């Protein structure tokens, strides 16, 4: 039984891991790009928390912890199974990262974050929370502007390392980085 539980969790985790990692790194990069450089000390991660509040942060957490839970549970079946599960997770994640399940393009994840901001704005307006609805509307408008810059440009999602090093307030940083590589 422990084998099947851990194998199921591992498969689901391997399918979500590339998507969740790319969504989180896009959220960090976009959050930093939307905050002016003068506010970098006050917002070291930019607006990442505002962008990924709710289900995007949950997906990020599940994508990173589910394989670890699966590997831990596999130890209950046999002492050697965690090593096999780690190898299987690495291979399955590498394969998933190259499939359409986890798109490599930035505009896909910006659209997801934009849709999330639109739903939050509508939910706050319905609940009568005008202040939060206004904040969500401003965030939505900033995301629309950012998406306009990157839509259809085939810019890959930044790695977490690139997202962490991204400058605050520079929405064109990935375009310049891509043109430097070309």
PDB file of C-alpha atoms in Angstrom:
ATOM      1  CA  UNK A   1       0.000   0.000   0.000  1.00  0.00           C
ATOM      2  CA  UNK A   2       2.779   2.486   0.902  1.00  0.00           C
ATOM      3  CA  UNK A   3       4.365   1.910  -2.476  1.00  0.00           C
ATOM      4  CA  UNK A   4       1.197   2.879  -4.359  1.00  0.00           C
ATOM      5  CA  UNK A   5       0.545   5.916  -2.175  1.00  0.00           C
ATOM      6  CA  UNK A   6       4.079   7.194  -2.616  1.00  0.00           C
ATOM      7  CA  UNK A   7       4.136   6.394  -6.338  1.00  0.00           C
ATOM      8  CA  UNK A   8       0.842   8.272  -6.869  1.00  0.00           C
ATOM      9  CA  UNK A   9       2.076  11.304  -4.951  1.00  0.00           C
ATOM     10  CA  UNK A  10       5.346  11.217  -6.851  1.00  0.00           C
ATOM     11  CA  UNK A  11       3.622  11.151 -10.245  1.00  0.00           C
ATOM     12  CA  UNK A  12       1.299  14.026  -9.354  1.00  0.00           C
ATOM     13  CA  UNK A  13       4.215  15.961  -7.851  1.00  0.00           C
ATOM     14  CA  UNK A  14       6.387  15.397 -10.909  1.00  0.00           C
ATOM     15  CA  UNK A  15       3.586  16.633 -13.157  1.00  0.00           C
ATOM     16  CA  UNK A  16       3.053  19.810 -11.068  1.00  0.00           C
ATOM     17  CA  UNK A  17       6.645  20.582 -10.119  1.00  0.00           C
ATOM     18  CA  UNK A  18       7.777  22.318 -13.347  1.00  0.00           C
ATOM     19  CA  UNK A  19       4.509  24.255 -13.622  1.00  0.00           C
ATOM     20  CA  UNK A  20       4.556  25.373  -9.999  1.00  0.00           C
ATOM     21  CA  UNK A  21       8.231  26.320 -10.116  1.00  0.00           C
ATOM     22  CA  UNK A  22       7.711  28.404 -13.247  1.00  0.00           C
ATOM     23  CA  UNK A  23       4.622  30.062 -11.793  1.00  0.00           C
ATOM     24  CA  UNK A  24       6.514  30.974  -8.615  1.00  0.00           C
ATOM     25  CA  UNK A  25       9.562  32.328 -10.437  1.00  0.00           C
ATOM     26  CA  UNK A  26       7.288  34.346 -12.746  1.00  0.00           C
ATOM     27  CA  UNK A  27       5.475  35.712  -9.701  1.00  0.00           C
ATOM     28  CA  UNK A  28       8.758  36.776  -8.102  1.00  0.00           C
ATOM     29  CA  UNK A  29      10.140  38.319 -11.297  1.00  0.00           C
ATOM     30  CA  UNK A  30       6.887  40.141 -12.114  1.00  0.00           C
ATOM     31  CA  UNK A  31       6.507  41.282  -8.521  1.00  0.00           C
ATOM     32  CA  UNK A  32       9.965  42.847  -8.603  1.00  0.00           C
ATOM     33  CA  UNK A  33       9.413  44.343 -12.058  1.00  0.00           C
ATOM     34  CA  UNK A  34       6.228  46.092 -10.899  1.00  0.00           C
ATOM     35  CA  UNK A  35       7.818  47.814  -7.885  1.00  0.00           C
ATOM     36  CA  UNK A  36       9.866  50.985  -8.439  1.00  0.00           C
ATOM     37  CA  UNK A  37      13.550  50.794  -7.576  1.00  0.00           C
ATOM     38  CA  UNK A  38      13.046  53.366  -4.803  1.00  0.00           C
ATOM     39  CA  UNK A  39      10.766  50.915  -2.968  1.00  0.00           C
ATOM     40  CA  UNK A  40      13.176  47.967  -3.201  1.00  0.00           C
ATOM     41  CA  UNK A  41      14.125  48.169   0.479  1.00  0.00           C
ATOM     42  CA  UNK A  42      10.500  48.143   1.585  1.00  0.00           C
ATOM     43  CA  UNK A  43       9.528  45.396  -0.883  1.00  0.00           C
ATOM     44  CA  UNK A  44      12.541  43.102  -1.430  1.00  0.00           C
ATOM     45  CA  UNK A  45      10.345  40.532  -3.240  1.00  0.00           C
ATOM     46  CA  UNK A  46       8.291  43.216  -4.891  1.00  0.00           C
ATOM     47  CA  UNK A  47       4.617  42.419  -5.220  1.00  0.00           C
ATOM     48  CA  UNK A  48       5.140  38.658  -5.304  1.00  0.00           C
ATOM     49  CA  UNK A  49       2.931  38.087  -2.271  1.00  0.00           C
ATOM     50  CA  UNK A  50       0.116  40.110  -3.826  1.00  0.00           C
ATOM     51  CA  UNK A  51       0.470  38.349  -7.183  1.00  0.00           C
ATOM     52  CA  UNK A  52       0.595  34.802  -5.833  1.00  0.00           C
ATOM     53  CA  UNK A  53      -1.799  35.126  -2.896  1.00  0.00           C
ATOM     54  CA  UNK A  54      -4.232  32.220  -2.753  1.00  0.00           C
ATOM     55  CA  UNK A  55      -4.099  29.196  -5.026  1.00  0.00           C
ATOM     56  CA  UNK A  56      -0.852  30.135  -6.874  1.00  0.00           C
ATOM     57  CA  UNK A  57       1.126  29.975  -3.630  1.00  0.00           C
ATOM     58  CA  UNK A  58      -0.612  26.730  -2.688  1.00  0.00           C
ATOM     59  CA  UNK A  59       0.336  25.207  -6.042  1.00  0.00           C
ATOM     60  CA  UNK A  60       3.918  26.336  -5.461  1.00  0.00           C
ATOM     61  CA  UNK A  61       4.010  24.737  -2.040  1.00  0.00           C
ATOM     62  CA  UNK A  62       2.450  21.493  -3.263  1.00  0.00           C
ATOM     63  CA  UNK A  63       4.767  21.303  -6.261  1.00  0.00           C
ATOM     64  CA  UNK A  64       7.821  21.547  -4.051  1.00  0.00           C
ATOM     65  CA  UNK A  65       6.676  19.423  -1.091  1.00  0.00           C
ATOM     66  CA  UNK A  66       4.687  16.621  -2.730  1.00  0.00           C
ATOM     67  CA  UNK A  67       7.774  14.801  -4.072  1.00  0.00           C
ATOM     68  CA  UNK A  68       9.417  15.057  -0.642  1.00  0.00           C
ATOM     69  CA  UNK A  69       6.333  13.613   1.041  1.00  0.00           C
ATOM     70  CA  UNK A  70       6.239  10.804  -1.545  1.00  0.00           C
ATOM     71  CA  UNK A  71       9.897  10.003  -0.925  1.00  0.00           C
ATOM     72  CA  UNK A  72       9.293  10.015   2.840  1.00  0.00           C
ATOM     73  CA  UNK A  73       6.291   7.695   2.556  1.00  0.00           C
ATOM     74  CA  UNK A  74       8.219   5.356   0.260  1.00  0.00           C
ATOM     75  CA  UNK A  75      10.611   4.686   3.140  1.00  0.00           C
ATOM     76  CA  UNK A  76       7.728   2.933   4.918  1.00  0.00           C
ATOM     77  CA  UNK A  77       7.641   0.366   2.107  1.00  0.00           C
ATOM     78  CA  UNK A  78      11.373  -0.385   1.799  1.00  0.00           C
ATOM     79  CA  UNK A  79      14.625   1.301   2.809  1.00  0.00           C
ATOM     80  CA  UNK A  80      15.883   1.453  -0.797  1.00  0.00           C
ATOM     81  CA  UNK A  81      12.685   2.831  -2.357  1.00  0.00           C
ATOM     82  CA  UNK A  82      13.401   6.513  -1.546  1.00  0.00           C
ATOM     83  CA  UNK A  83      16.497   6.339  -3.736  1.00  0.00           C
ATOM     84  CA  UNK A  84      14.495   4.836  -6.586  1.00  0.00           C
ATOM     85  CA  UNK A  85      11.743   7.425  -6.088  1.00  0.00           C
ATOM     86  CA  UNK A  86      14.257  10.268  -6.161  1.00  0.00           C
ATOM     87  CA  UNK A  87      15.626   8.983  -9.461  1.00  0.00           C
ATOM     88  CA  UNK A  88      12.128   8.508 -10.877  1.00  0.00           C
ATOM     89  CA  UNK A  89      11.100  12.010  -9.747  1.00  0.00           C
ATOM     90  CA  UNK A  90      14.163  13.545 -11.406  1.00  0.00           C
ATOM     91  CA  UNK A  91      13.482  11.794 -14.698  1.00  0.00           C
ATOM     92  CA  UNK A  92       9.734  12.485 -14.680  1.00  0.00           C
ATOM     93  CA  UNK A  93      10.240  16.151 -13.801  1.00  0.00           C
ATOM     94  CA  UNK A  94      12.775  16.564 -16.601  1.00  0.00           C
ATOM     95  CA  UNK A  95      10.345  14.999 -19.074  1.00  0.00           C
ATOM     96  CA  UNK A  96       7.386  17.056 -17.810  1.00  0.00           C
ATOM     97  CA  UNK A  97       9.410  20.265 -18.069  1.00  0.00           C
ATOM     98  CA  UNK A  98       9.779  19.640 -21.819  1.00  0.00           C
ATOM     99  CA  UNK A  99       6.089  18.994 -22.497  1.00  0.00           C
ATOM    100  CA  UNK A 100       3.145  21.369 -22.992  1.00  0.00           C
ATOM    101  CA  UNK A 101       1.983  20.521 -19.446  1.00  0.00           C
ATOM    102  CA  UNK A 102       4.399  23.168 -18.172  1.00  0.00           C
ATOM    103  CA  UNK A 103       4.759  25.821 -20.833  1.00  0.00           C
ATOM    104  CA  UNK A 104       8.234  27.362 -20.972  1.00  0.00           C
ATOM    105  CA  UNK A 105       6.933  30.779 -22.094  1.00  0.00           C
ATOM    106  CA  UNK A 106       6.570  33.730 -19.751  1.00  0.00           C
ATOM    107  CA  UNK A 107       3.356  35.105 -21.251  1.00  0.00           C
ATOM    108  CA  UNK A 108       1.449  31.931 -20.279  1.00  0.00           C
ATOM    109  CA  UNK A 109       2.206  32.451 -16.580  1.00  0.00           C
ATOM    110  CA  UNK A 110       1.567  36.194 -16.763  1.00  0.00           C
ATOM    111  CA  UNK A 111      -1.886  35.375 -18.176  1.00  0.00           C
ATOM    112  CA  UNK A 112      -2.513  32.992 -15.276  1.00  0.00           C
ATOM    113  CA  UNK A 113      -1.523  35.663 -12.755  1.00  0.00           C
ATOM    114  CA  UNK A 114      -3.655  38.235 -14.607  1.00  0.00           C
ATOM    115  CA  UNK A 115      -6.694  35.956 -14.516  1.00  0.00           C
ATOM    116  CA  UNK A 116      -6.122  35.408 -10.805  1.00  0.00           C
ATOM    117  CA  UNK A 117      -5.967  39.182 -10.206  1.00  0.00           C
ATOM    118  CA  UNK A 118      -9.186  39.678 -12.218  1.00  0.00           C
ATOM    119  CA  UNK A 119     -11.021  37.065 -10.138  1.00  0.00           C
ATOM    120  CA  UNK A 120      -9.752  38.609  -6.911  1.00  0.00           C
ATOM    121  CA  UNK A 121     -10.942  42.049  -8.010  1.00  0.00           C
ATOM    122  CA  UNK A 122     -14.400  40.661  -8.775  1.00  0.00           C
ATOM    123  CA  UNK A 123     -14.542  38.754  -5.473  1.00  0.00           C
ATOM    124  CA  UNK A 124     -13.583  41.834  -3.446  1.00  0.00           C
ATOM    125  CA  UNK A 125     -16.107  43.986  -5.323  1.00  0.00           C
ATOM    126  CA  UNK A 126     -18.846  41.406  -4.715  1.00  0.00           C
ATOM    127  CA  UNK A 127     -17.944  41.264  -1.025  1.00  0.00           C
ATOM    128  CA  UNK A 128     -18.154  45.061  -0.812  1.00  0.00           C
ATOM    129  CA  UNK A 129     -14.461  45.496   0.045  1.00  0.00           C
ATOM    130  CA  UNK A 130     -13.796  48.602  -2.052  1.00  0.00           C
ATOM    131  CA  UNK A 131     -10.232  49.145  -0.820  1.00  0.00           C
ATOM    132  CA  UNK A 132      -9.059  45.640  -1.737  1.00  0.00           C
ATOM    133  CA  UNK A 133     -11.026  45.717  -4.989  1.00  0.00           C
ATOM    134  CA  UNK A 134      -9.199  48.923  -5.939  1.00  0.00           C
ATOM    135  CA  UNK A 135      -5.803  47.412  -5.038  1.00  0.00           C
ATOM    136  CA  UNK A 136      -6.614  44.300  -7.095  1.00  0.00           C
ATOM    137  CA  UNK A 137      -7.720  46.506 -10.012  1.00  0.00           C
ATOM    138  CA  UNK A 138      -4.420  48.412  -9.928  1.00  0.00           C
ATOM    139  CA  UNK A 139      -2.489  45.138  -9.780  1.00  0.00           C
ATOM    140  CA  UNK A 140      -4.554  43.816 -12.707  1.00  0.00           C
ATOM    141  CA  UNK A 141      -3.779  46.929 -14.758  1.00  0.00           C
ATOM    142  CA  UNK A 142      -0.054  46.626 -14.028  1.00  0.00           C
ATOM    143  CA  UNK A 143      -0.138  42.969 -15.073  1.00  0.00           C
ATOM    144  CA  UNK A 144      -1.991  43.870 -18.280  1.00  0.00           C
ATOM    145  CA  UNK A 145       0.754  46.369 -19.122  1.00  0.00           C
ATOM    146  CA  UNK A 146       3.446  43.792 -18.356  1.00  0.00           C
ATOM    147  CA  UNK A 147       1.674  41.156 -20.433  1.00  0.00           C
ATOM    148  CA  UNK A 148       1.448  43.615 -23.342  1.00  0.00           C
ATOM    149  CA  UNK A 149       5.247  43.876 -23.321  1.00  0.00           C
ATOM    150  CA  UNK A 150       5.835  40.091 -23.373  1.00  0.00           C
ATOM    151  CA  UNK A 151       2.812  38.661 -25.204  1.00  0.00           C
ATOM    152  CA  UNK A 152       3.852  36.553 -28.180  1.00  0.00           C
ATOM    153  CA  UNK A 153       7.572  37.287 -27.772  1.00  0.00           C
ATOM    154  CA  UNK A 154       8.474  33.663 -26.890  1.00  0.00           C
ATOM    155  CA  UNK A 155      10.480  34.771 -23.844  1.00  0.00           C
ATOM    156  CA  UNK A 156      11.211  31.826 -21.545  1.00  0.00           C
ATOM    157  CA  UNK A 157      10.217  31.906 -17.892  1.00  0.00           C
ATOM    158  CA  UNK A 158      13.113  33.150 -15.778  1.00  0.00           C
ATOM    159  CA  UNK A 159      14.732  30.637 -13.472  1.00  0.00           C
ATOM    160  CA  UNK A 160      14.375  31.285  -9.768  1.00  0.00           C
ATOM    161  CA  UNK A 161      18.005  32.440  -9.726  1.00  0.00           C
ATOM    162  CA  UNK A 162      17.309  35.001 -12.473  1.00  0.00           C
ATOM    163  CA  UNK A 163      14.075  36.091 -10.771  1.00  0.00           C
ATOM    164  CA  UNK A 164      15.873  36.652  -7.457  1.00  0.00           C
ATOM    165  CA  UNK A 165      18.550  38.744  -9.184  1.00  0.00           C
ATOM    166  CA  UNK A 166      16.043  40.742 -11.272  1.00  0.00           C
ATOM    167  CA  UNK A 167      16.159  44.500 -10.800  1.00  0.00           C
ATOM    168  CA  UNK A 168      13.192  46.277  -9.248  1.00  0.00           C
ATOM    169  CA  UNK A 169      11.093  48.385 -11.594  1.00  0.00           C
ATOM    170  CA  UNK A 170      12.615  47.051 -14.829  1.00  0.00           C
ATOM    171  CA  UNK A 171       9.856  45.440 -16.888  1.00  0.00           C
ATOM    172  CA  UNK A 172      12.142  45.051 -19.909  1.00  0.00           C
ATOM    173  CA  UNK A 173      14.938  43.107 -18.183  1.00  0.00           C
ATOM    174  CA  UNK A 174      14.006  39.749 -19.719  1.00  0.00           C
ATOM    175  CA  UNK A 175      13.698  41.241 -23.205  1.00  0.00           C
ATOM    176  CA  UNK A 176      17.200  42.697 -22.905  1.00  0.00           C
ATOM    177  CA  UNK A 177      18.568  39.433 -21.499  1.00  0.00           C
ATOM    178  CA  UNK A 178      17.027  37.498 -24.399  1.00  0.00           C
ATOM    179  CA  UNK A 179      18.436  39.893 -26.990  1.00  0.00           C
ATOM    180  CA  UNK A 180      21.883  39.600 -25.355  1.00  0.00           C
ATOM    181  CA  UNK A 181      21.722  35.809 -25.800  1.00  0.00           C
ATOM    182  CA  UNK A 182      20.685  36.078 -29.444  1.00  0.00           C
TER     183      UNK A 182
END
